[in-house]
PDB file of C-alpha atoms and ligand atoms in Angstrom:
ATOM      1  CA  MET A   1     -48.314   6.553  64.155  1.00 94.00           C
ATOM      2  CA  LEU A   2     -44.981   4.808  63.556  1.00 97.00           C
ATOM      3  CA  LYS A   3     -44.139   1.989  66.243  1.00 98.00           C
ATOM      4  CA  ILE A   4     -40.405   1.016  66.341  1.00 98.00           C
ATOM      5  CA  ALA A   5     -39.862  -2.452  68.001  1.00 98.00           C
ATOM      6  CA  LEU A   6     -36.428  -2.797  70.073  1.00 96.00           C
ATOM      7  CA  SER A   7     -35.143  -5.089  72.620  1.00 95.00           C
ATOM      8  CA  LYS A   8     -33.443  -4.078  75.840  1.00 91.00           C
ATOM      9  CA  GLY A   9     -29.744  -4.446  76.345  1.00 92.00           C
ATOM     10  CA  ARG A  10     -27.064  -3.843  73.704  1.00 96.00           C
ATOM     11  CA  ILE A  11     -29.379  -3.341  70.840  1.00 97.00           C
ATOM     12  CA  PHE A  12     -31.259  -0.591  72.693  1.00 95.00           C
ATOM     13  CA  GLU A  13     -28.079   1.129  73.935  1.00 95.00           C
ATOM     14  CA  ASP A  14     -26.658   1.104  70.375  1.00 97.00           C
ATOM     15  CA  THR A  15     -29.767   2.146  68.663  1.00 97.00           C
ATOM     16  CA  LEU A  16     -30.846   5.235  70.916  1.00 96.00           C
ATOM     17  CA  PRO A  17     -27.902   7.331  69.792  1.00 97.00           C
ATOM     18  CA  LEU A  18     -28.721   6.694  66.088  1.00 98.00           C
ATOM     19  CA  LEU A  19     -32.500   7.581  66.704  1.00 97.00           C
ATOM     20  CA  ALA A  20     -31.297  10.612  68.530  1.00 97.00           C
ATOM     21  CA  GLN A  21     -29.198  11.652  65.342  1.00 96.00           C
ATOM     22  CA  ALA A  22     -32.525  11.323  63.430  1.00 96.00           C
ATOM     23  CA  GLY A  23     -34.425  13.509  65.892  1.00 96.00           C
ATOM     24  CA  ILE A  24     -36.169  10.868  67.899  1.00 97.00           C
ATOM     25  CA  GLU A  25     -35.568  10.760  71.606  1.00 97.00           C
ATOM     26  CA  ALA A  26     -37.259   8.542  74.205  1.00 95.00           C
ATOM     27  CA  VAL A  27     -39.062  10.729  76.806  1.00 94.00           C
ATOM     28  CA  ASP A  28     -39.420   8.071  79.420  1.00 86.00           C
ATOM     29  CA  ASN A  29     -36.067   6.713  80.680  1.00 84.00           C
ATOM     30  CA  PRO A  30     -35.875   3.439  79.043  1.00 79.00           C
ATOM     31  CA  LYS A  31     -33.360   2.093  81.754  1.00 79.00           C
ATOM     32  CA  THR A  32     -35.746   2.786  84.558  1.00 86.00           C
ATOM     33  CA  SER A  33     -39.142   2.643  82.977  1.00 88.00           C
ATOM     34  CA  ARG A  34     -41.086  -0.469  83.199  1.00 90.00           C
ATOM     35  CA  LYS A  35     -43.277   0.543  80.408  1.00 91.00           C
ATOM     36  CA  LEU A  36     -43.404  -1.493  77.150  1.00 92.00           C
ATOM     37  CA  ILE A  37     -44.352   1.180  74.996  1.00 95.00           C
ATOM     38  CA  LEU A  38     -42.191   4.356  75.352  1.00 96.00           C
ATOM     39  CA  ASP A  39     -43.125   7.865  74.344  1.00 96.00           C
ATOM     40  CA  THR A  40     -40.772   9.805  72.284  1.00 97.00           C
ATOM     41  CA  ASN A  41     -40.198  13.721  71.649  1.00 97.00           C
ATOM     42  CA  GLN A  42     -42.323  13.002  68.479  1.00 97.00           C
ATOM     43  CA  ASP A  43     -45.998  12.590  68.979  1.00 96.00           C
ATOM     44  CA  ASP A  44     -46.238  10.136  66.172  1.00 96.00           C
ATOM     45  CA  ILE A  45     -43.238   7.825  66.966  1.00 97.00           C
ATOM     46  CA  LYS A  46     -43.201   5.266  69.863  1.00 97.00           C
ATOM     47  CA  LEU A  47     -40.888   2.752  70.885  1.00 97.00           C
ATOM     48  CA  VAL A  48     -41.890  -0.813  71.868  1.00 97.00           C
ATOM     49  CA  VAL A  49     -39.748  -2.739  74.012  1.00 95.00           C
ATOM     50  CA  ILE A  50     -39.793  -6.496  73.463  1.00 96.00           C
ATOM     51  CA  ARG A  51     -37.623  -9.592  73.393  1.00 96.00           C
ATOM     52  CA  ALA A  52     -34.927  -9.580  70.701  1.00 97.00           C
ATOM     53  CA  SER A  53     -36.207 -12.845  69.142  1.00 97.00           C
ATOM     54  CA  ASP A  54     -39.751 -11.418  69.012  1.00 98.00           C
ATOM     55  CA  VAL A  55     -38.807  -8.489  66.848  1.00 98.00           C
ATOM     56  CA  PRO A  56     -39.356 -10.073  63.432  1.00 98.00           C
ATOM     57  CA  THR A  57     -42.679 -11.393  64.547  1.00 98.00           C
ATOM     58  CA  TYR A  58     -43.902  -7.922  65.538  1.00 98.00           C
ATOM     59  CA  VAL A  59     -42.806  -6.397  62.459  1.00 98.00           C
ATOM     60  CA  GLU A  60     -44.003  -9.090  60.119  1.00 98.00           C
ATOM     61  CA  TYR A  61     -47.577  -8.946  61.513  1.00 97.00           C
ATOM     62  CA  GLY A  62     -47.552  -5.147  61.658  1.00 98.00           C
ATOM     63  CA  ALA A  63     -47.650  -4.764  65.529  1.00 98.00           C
ATOM     64  CA  ALA A  64     -44.740  -2.687  64.918  1.00 98.00           C
ATOM     65  CA  ASP A  65     -43.989  -0.838  61.679  1.00 98.00           C
ATOM     66  CA  ILE A  66     -40.156  -1.060  62.158  1.00 98.00           C
ATOM     67  CA  GLY A  67     -37.868  -2.805  64.299  1.00 98.00           C
ATOM     68  CA  VAL A  68     -34.212  -3.497  65.105  1.00 98.00           C
ATOM     69  CA  ALA A  69     -33.002  -7.075  65.039  1.00 98.00           C
ATOM     70  CA  GLY A  70     -29.723  -8.932  65.077  1.00 98.00           C
ATOM     71  CA  LYS A  71     -28.930 -10.797  61.805  1.00 98.00           C
ATOM     72  CA  ASP A  72     -28.606 -13.785  63.813  1.00 98.00           C
ATOM     73  CA  VAL A  73     -32.253 -13.503  64.847  1.00 98.00           C
ATOM     74  CA  LEU A  74     -33.505 -12.724  61.127  1.00 98.00           C
ATOM     75  CA  MET A  75     -31.492 -15.655  59.782  1.00 98.00           C
ATOM     76  CA  GLU A  76     -33.208 -17.824  62.331  1.00 98.00           C
ATOM     77  CA  TYR A  77     -36.503 -16.465  61.475  1.00 97.00           C
ATOM     78  CA  ASP A  78     -35.791 -16.921  57.922  1.00 93.00           C
ATOM     79  CA  ASN A  79     -38.905 -15.266  56.298  1.00 91.00           C
ATOM     80  CA  ASP A  80     -38.870 -12.778  53.610  1.00 89.00           C
ATOM     81  CA  ASP A  81     -42.011 -10.996  54.341  1.00 93.00           C
ATOM     82  CA  LEU A  82     -39.914  -8.256  55.945  1.00 96.00           C
ATOM     83  CA  TYR A  83     -37.899  -5.513  54.296  1.00 98.00           C
ATOM     84  CA  GLU A  84     -34.470  -5.445  55.548  1.00 98.00           C
ATOM     85  CA  PRO A  85     -33.228  -2.013  54.125  1.00 98.00           C
ATOM     86  CA  LEU A  86     -30.411  -0.884  56.504  1.00 98.00           C
ATOM     87  CA  ASP A  87     -27.394  -2.451  58.198  1.00 98.00           C
ATOM     88  CA  LEU A  88     -27.132  -0.326  61.460  1.00 98.00           C
ATOM     89  CA  LYS A  89     -23.586  -1.919  62.055  1.00 98.00           C
ATOM     90  CA  ILE A  90     -24.370  -2.071  65.632  1.00 98.00           C
ATOM     91  CA  ALA A  91     -23.938  -5.142  68.104  1.00 98.00           C
ATOM     92  CA  GLN A  92     -21.479  -6.803  65.761  1.00 98.00           C
ATOM     93  CA  CYS A  93     -20.248 -10.283  66.434  1.00 98.00           C
ATOM     94  CA  LYS A  94     -19.669 -13.495  64.560  1.00 98.00           C
ATOM     95  CA  MET A  95     -21.760 -16.648  64.294  1.00 98.00           C
ATOM     96  CA  MET A  96     -19.266 -19.421  64.920  1.00 98.00           C
ATOM     97  CA  VAL A  97     -18.976 -23.221  65.392  1.00 98.00           C
ATOM     98  CA  ALA A  98     -17.051 -23.736  68.500  1.00 98.00           C
ATOM     99  CA  GLY A  99     -15.592 -26.540  70.671  1.00 98.00           C
ATOM    100  CA  PHE A 100     -12.423 -28.012  72.289  1.00 97.00           C
ATOM    101  CA  LYS A 101      -9.261 -27.251  70.500  1.00 95.00           C
ATOM    102  CA  ASP A 102      -8.238 -30.970  69.916  1.00 85.00           C
ATOM    103  CA  ALA A 103     -11.640 -32.778  70.357  1.00 78.00           C
ATOM    104  CA  ASP A 104     -11.680 -36.115  68.949  1.00 76.00           C
ATOM    105  CA  ILE A 105     -14.756 -36.179  66.856  1.00 76.00           C
ATOM    106  CA  PRO A 106     -16.706 -39.403  67.185  1.00 77.00           C
ATOM    107  CA  ASN A 107     -17.222 -41.469  63.904  1.00 80.00           C
ATOM    108  CA  HIS A 108     -19.626 -44.058  65.244  1.00 85.00           C
ATOM    109  CA  ARG A 109     -22.402 -41.501  65.605  1.00 89.00           C
ATOM    110  CA  ARG A 110     -23.492 -38.245  64.056  1.00 93.00           C
ATOM    111  CA  LEU A 111     -22.012 -35.261  65.529  1.00 95.00           C
ATOM    112  CA  ARG A 112     -24.014 -33.504  68.143  1.00 97.00           C
ATOM    113  CA  ILE A 113     -24.427 -29.802  68.049  1.00 98.00           C
ATOM    114  CA  ALA A 114     -25.860 -27.652  71.092  1.00 98.00           C
ATOM    115  CA  THR A 115     -27.252 -24.201  69.839  1.00 98.00           C
ATOM    116  CA  LYS A 116     -30.204 -21.927  70.187  1.00 98.00           C
ATOM    117  CA  TYR A 117     -30.011 -21.321  66.508  1.00 98.00           C
ATOM    118  CA  VAL A 118     -31.462 -24.670  65.160  1.00 98.00           C
ATOM    119  CA  ASN A 119     -32.443 -23.404  61.713  1.00 98.00           C
ATOM    120  CA  ILE A 120     -29.057 -21.701  60.981  1.00 98.00           C
ATOM    121  CA  THR A 121     -27.061 -24.638  62.253  1.00 98.00           C
ATOM    122  CA  GLN A 122     -29.292 -27.060  60.310  1.00 98.00           C
ATOM    123  CA  ARG A 123     -28.710 -25.049  57.112  1.00 98.00           C
ATOM    124  CA  TYR A 124     -24.951 -24.652  57.658  1.00 98.00           C
ATOM    125  CA  PHE A 125     -24.316 -28.314  58.020  1.00 97.00           C
ATOM    126  CA  ALA A 126     -26.691 -29.375  55.427  1.00 97.00           C
ATOM    127  CA  GLU A 127     -25.054 -27.202  52.808  1.00 97.00           C
ATOM    128  CA  GLN A 128     -21.711 -28.944  53.738  1.00 95.00           C
ATOM    129  CA  GLY A 129     -23.379 -32.436  53.567  1.00 94.00           C
ATOM    130  CA  ARG A 130     -22.393 -33.008  57.051  1.00 93.00           C
ATOM    131  CA  GLN A 131     -24.941 -35.221  58.986  1.00 93.00           C
ATOM    132  CA  VAL A 132     -25.576 -33.694  62.623  1.00 96.00           C
ATOM    133  CA  GLU A 133     -27.922 -34.104  65.473  1.00 97.00           C
ATOM    134  CA  ILE A 134     -29.013 -30.659  66.703  1.00 98.00           C
ATOM    135  CA  ILE A 135     -29.612 -30.055  70.470  1.00 98.00           C
ATOM    136  CA  LYS A 136     -31.817 -27.119  71.109  1.00 98.00           C
ATOM    137  CA  LEU A 137     -30.604 -25.089  74.222  1.00 98.00           C
ATOM    138  CA  TYR A 138     -31.934 -21.603  75.266  1.00 97.00           C
ATOM    139  CA  GLY A 139     -28.816 -20.324  76.864  1.00 96.00           C
ATOM    140  CA  SER A 140     -25.381 -21.026  78.111  1.00 96.00           C
ATOM    141  CA  MET A 141     -24.442 -23.152  75.176  1.00 97.00           C
ATOM    142  CA  GLU A 142     -20.739 -23.112  76.268  1.00 98.00           C
ATOM    143  CA  LEU A 143     -21.491 -25.568  78.901  1.00 98.00           C
ATOM    144  CA  ALA A 144     -22.577 -28.344  76.498  1.00 98.00           C
ATOM    145  CA  PRO A 145     -19.187 -29.711  75.370  1.00 97.00           C
ATOM    146  CA  ILE A 146     -18.009 -29.581  78.982  1.00 96.00           C
ATOM    147  CA  VAL A 147     -20.809 -31.835  80.349  1.00 97.00           C
ATOM    148  CA  ASN A 148     -20.510 -33.981  77.191  1.00 95.00           C
ATOM    149  CA  LEU A 149     -24.080 -32.847  76.115  1.00 97.00           C
ATOM    150  CA  ALA A 150     -22.783 -31.904  72.686  1.00 97.00           C
ATOM    151  CA  ASP A 151     -19.486 -32.184  70.628  1.00 97.00           C
ATOM    152  CA  LEU A 152     -19.733 -28.621  69.256  1.00 97.00           C
ATOM    153  CA  ILE A 153     -21.817 -25.522  69.795  1.00 98.00           C
ATOM    154  CA  VAL A 154     -23.040 -22.893  67.407  1.00 98.00           C
ATOM    155  CA  ASP A 155     -23.308 -19.474  69.050  1.00 98.00           C
ATOM    156  CA  LEU A 156     -22.287 -15.733  68.731  1.00 98.00           C
ATOM    157  CA  VAL A 157     -18.709 -14.633  69.427  1.00 98.00           C
ATOM    158  CA  GLU A 158     -17.734 -11.248  70.077  1.00 98.00           C
ATOM    159  CA  THR A 159     -14.381 -10.842  72.154  1.00 98.00           C
ATOM    160  CA  GLY A 160     -14.161 -14.688  72.393  1.00 98.00           C
ATOM    161  CA  ASN A 161     -13.712 -14.286  76.318  1.00 98.00           C
ATOM    162  CA  THR A 162     -16.864 -16.666  77.016  1.00 98.00           C
ATOM    163  CA  LEU A 163     -15.414 -19.284  74.792  1.00 98.00           C
ATOM    164  CA  LYS A 164     -11.958 -18.944  76.492  1.00 98.00           C
ATOM    165  CA  ALA A 165     -13.263 -18.954  79.884  1.00 98.00           C
ATOM    166  CA  ASN A 166     -14.729 -22.297  79.349  1.00 98.00           C
ATOM    167  CA  GLY A 167     -11.894 -23.829  77.600  1.00 97.00           C
ATOM    168  CA  LEU A 168     -13.338 -23.686  74.101  1.00 98.00           C
ATOM    169  CA  VAL A 169     -12.173 -22.129  70.947  1.00 98.00           C
ATOM    170  CA  PRO A 170     -13.866 -20.861  67.786  1.00 98.00           C
ATOM    171  CA  LEU A 171     -13.525 -23.424  64.986  1.00 97.00           C
ATOM    172  CA  GLU A 172     -15.622 -22.404  62.068  1.00 97.00           C
ATOM    173  CA  HIS A 173     -17.047 -19.059  60.803  1.00 98.00           C
ATOM    174  CA  ILE A 174     -20.777 -19.162  59.787  1.00 98.00           C
ATOM    175  CA  ALA A 175     -21.656 -15.573  59.447  1.00 98.00           C
ATOM    176  CA  ASP A 176     -20.842 -11.818  60.360  1.00 98.00           C
ATOM    177  CA  ILE A 177     -23.527 -10.516  62.441  1.00 98.00           C
ATOM    178  CA  SER A 178     -24.737  -6.886  62.854  1.00 98.00           C
ATOM    179  CA  SER A 179     -28.266  -5.509  63.622  1.00 98.00           C
ATOM    180  CA  ARG A 180     -30.549  -4.473  60.763  1.00 98.00           C
ATOM    181  CA  LEU A 181     -33.363  -2.149  60.424  1.00 98.00           C
ATOM    182  CA  VAL A 182     -36.581  -4.324  59.424  1.00 98.00           C
ATOM    183  CA  VAL A 183     -39.828  -2.599  58.128  1.00 98.00           C
ATOM    184  CA  ASN A 184     -43.255  -4.221  57.656  1.00 98.00           C
ATOM    185  CA  LYS A 185     -44.171  -4.518  53.961  1.00 98.00           C
ATOM    186  CA  ALA A 186     -47.640  -2.760  54.287  1.00 98.00           C
ATOM    187  CA  ALA A 187     -46.167  -0.048  56.533  1.00 98.00           C
ATOM    188  CA  MET A 188     -43.486   0.678  53.661  1.00 97.00           C
ATOM    189  CA  LYS A 189     -46.481   1.395  51.346  1.00 97.00           C
ATOM    190  CA  MET A 190     -48.817   3.295  53.686  1.00 97.00           C
ATOM    191  CA  GLN A 191     -46.260   5.397  55.597  1.00 97.00           C
ATOM    192  CA  HIS A 192     -43.752   5.567  52.799  1.00 97.00           C
ATOM    193  CA  GLU A 193     -42.758   9.338  53.206  1.00 97.00           C
ATOM    194  CA  LYS A 194     -42.167   9.105  57.041  1.00 96.00           C
ATOM    195  CA  ILE A 195     -40.195   5.824  56.818  1.00 98.00           C
ATOM    196  CA  LYS A 196     -38.149   6.913  53.791  1.00 98.00           C
ATOM    197  CA  ASP A 197     -37.323  10.119  55.673  1.00 97.00           C
ATOM    198  CA  LEU A 198     -36.326   7.845  58.711  1.00 97.00           C
ATOM    199  CA  LEU A 199     -34.243   5.595  56.672  1.00 98.00           C
ATOM    200  CA  ASN A 200     -32.348   8.514  55.258  1.00 98.00           C
ATOM    201  CA  HIS A 201     -31.595   9.930  58.601  1.00 98.00           C
ATOM    202  CA  LEU A 202     -30.516   6.710  60.108  1.00 98.00           C
ATOM    203  CA  GLY A 203     -28.349   5.894  57.045  1.00 98.00           C
ATOM    204  CA  LYS A 204     -26.530   9.041  57.555  1.00 98.00           C
ATOM    205  CA  ALA A 205     -26.166   8.447  61.292  1.00 97.00           C
ATOM    206  CA  VAL A 206     -24.574   5.071  60.423  1.00 98.00           C
ATOM    207  CA  ALA A 207     -22.235   6.466  57.816  1.00 97.00           C
ATOM    208  CA  ALA A 208     -21.042   9.294  60.145  1.00 95.00           C
ATOM    209  CA  LYS A 209     -20.034   6.904  62.820  1.00 88.00           C
TER     210      LYS A 209
HETATM  211  O1  PRT B 301     -33.728 -11.272  75.498  1.00 86.78           O
HETATM  212  P1  PRT B 301     -33.015 -12.527  74.710  1.00 86.78           P
HETATM  213  O2  PRT B 301     -32.186 -13.291  75.635  1.00 86.78           O
HETATM  214  O3  PRT B 301     -34.191 -13.424  74.057  1.00 86.78           O
HETATM  215  O4  PRT B 301     -32.405 -11.941  73.644  1.00 86.78           O
HETATM  216  P2  PRT B 301     -30.755 -11.914  73.276  1.00 86.78           P
HETATM  217  O5  PRT B 301     -30.004 -12.663  74.424  1.00 86.78           O
HETATM  218  O6  PRT B 301     -30.533 -12.392  71.963  1.00 86.78           O
HETATM  219  O7  PRT B 301     -30.508 -10.485  73.391  1.00 86.78           O
HETATM  220  P3  PRT B 301     -29.170  -9.822  73.625  1.00 86.78           P
HETATM  221  O8  PRT B 301     -29.447  -8.286  74.042  1.00 86.78           O
HETATM  222  O9  PRT B 301     -28.387 -10.534  74.557  1.00 86.78           O
HETATM  223  O10 PRT B 301     -28.524  -9.841  72.188  1.00 86.78           O
HETATM  224  C1  PRT B 301     -29.252  -9.028  71.227  1.00 86.78           C
HETATM  225  C2  PRT B 301     -28.249  -9.024  69.871  1.00 86.78           C
HETATM  226  O11 PRT B 301     -27.044  -8.625  70.187  1.00 86.78           O
HETATM  227  C3  PRT B 301     -28.072 -10.465  69.476  1.00 86.78           C
HETATM  228  O12 PRT B 301     -29.138 -10.924  68.740  1.00 86.78           O
HETATM  229  C4  PRT B 301     -26.861 -10.354  68.570  1.00 86.78           C
HETATM  230  O13 PRT B 301     -27.404  -9.944  67.212  1.00 86.78           O
HETATM  231  C5  PRT B 301     -26.240  -9.224  69.243  1.00 86.78           C
HETATM  232  N1  PRT B 301     -24.951  -9.515  69.866  1.00 86.78           N
HETATM  233  C6  PRT B 301     -23.729  -9.008  69.675  1.00 86.78           C
HETATM  234  C7  PRT B 301     -24.817 -10.389  70.591  1.00 86.78           C
HETATM  235  C8  PRT B 301     -23.174 -10.514  71.060  1.00 86.78           C
HETATM  236  N2  PRT B 301     -22.746  -9.563  70.356  1.00 86.78           N
HETATM  237  C9  PRT B 301     -22.830 -11.333  72.085  1.00 86.78           C
HETATM  238  N3  PRT B 301     -21.651 -11.416  72.289  1.00 86.78           N
HETATM  239  N4  PRT B 301     -25.533 -11.371  71.365  1.00 86.78           N
HETATM  240  C10 PRT B 301     -25.133 -12.209  72.275  1.00 86.78           C
HETATM  241  N5  PRT B 301     -23.725 -12.222  72.604  1.00 86.78           N
HETATM  242  C11 PRT B 301     -23.433 -13.425  73.598  1.00 86.78           C
HETATM  243  C12 PRT B 301     -23.010 -14.591  73.018  1.00 86.78           C
HETATM  244  O14 PRT B 301     -24.088 -15.413  72.930  1.00 86.78           O
HETATM  245  C13 PRT B 301     -22.047 -15.359  74.149  1.00 86.78           C
HETATM  246  O15 PRT B 301     -22.922 -15.893  75.158  1.00 86.78           O
HETATM  247  O16 PRT B 301     -22.093 -12.877  74.324  1.00 86.78           O
HETATM  248  C14 PRT B 301     -21.275 -14.093  74.550  1.00 86.78           C
HETATM  249  C15 PRT B 301     -20.087 -13.977  73.825  1.00 86.78           C
HETATM  250  O17 PRT B 301     -19.429 -12.748  73.942  1.00 86.78           O
HETATM  251  P4  PRT B 301     -17.956 -12.858  74.040  1.00 86.78           P
HETATM  252  O18 PRT B 301     -17.617 -11.280  74.020  1.00 86.78           O
HETATM  253  O19 PRT B 301     -17.522 -13.442  75.289  1.00 86.78           O
HETATM  254  O20 PRT B 301     -17.327 -13.360  72.775  1.00 86.78           O
HETATM  255 MG1   MG B 302     -29.351 -12.398  76.200  1.00 86.78          MG
END
C-alpha cells in the first residue's frame, strides 16, 4: 500500500491533475467527501488528507509514504529525515519580509517581526546579523503592523493583493516557494520500484506543463 499525504485547498487542486497524468485518480470526490483517507482507482494507492503543516510529520514517521508540501512548510520543519526528490512547481509564491513603505524603524529596541514561520524568520535575520524579536502568530499576519504589534511581517506573497489591501508592501525576498514531493526514507527502500515509477510519471507531468 502507498499512502500519499496531501492538504486540502490549493495543493490538492494542483496535485490532482498531476496524479491523474500518472494514472492515479481519486474515487471519492475530494471536494464533497469528509473522509480523511480517499480511495483511488488503484487498489494499492490511497490519498490521506491532512493539514498542510502536518505533511512532513506524517511522512517522516511513515504514517504516509509520500507527501506534497510547500517549500515554506519544509523549510520551517527543517529536518533532513525526508527525501525531497521532485519540485512539482505548483502553488508557487514567495516568502517575503513586508511592512509599511516608509516605516520608521525604531533604534531603541529590537525589530519586532510577526510571522507563523518562526524558524525561517529566525534563520533569515540571524544570517544577516540582525537582532529581532519574533512574534509567533497563526494567521492574518498583515494585521500586525497596522495595530502596532510588529514592525514587519514574514509571510507568503503571491499576487501581492493581500499586502496592498492592508497598506503594506513587500520589502525583502527570502525564498521562492513551490510545492515539493517528499518521500519517507524507509518507504523509498521498501517500495522502491513503485515509488520510482510514480516519480517518473510525475516528473514527466511536471515537465509537460
Ligand atoms: O491548513 P493550514 O492553514 O494549516 O495550511 P495553509 O494555510 O498553509 O494551507 P494553504 O492551502 O492555504 O496553503 C498551502 C500552501 O500553498 C502553502 O504552504 C504554500 O506553500 C502555498 N501557497 C502558495 C500559499 C500561497 N501561494 C499564498 N498566497 N499559501 C498561502 N498564501 C496566502 C498568504 O499567506 C497570504 O495570506 O495568501 C495570501 C497572499 O496572497 P496574495 O495573492 O494576496 O499575495
Ligand atoms: Mg490557509
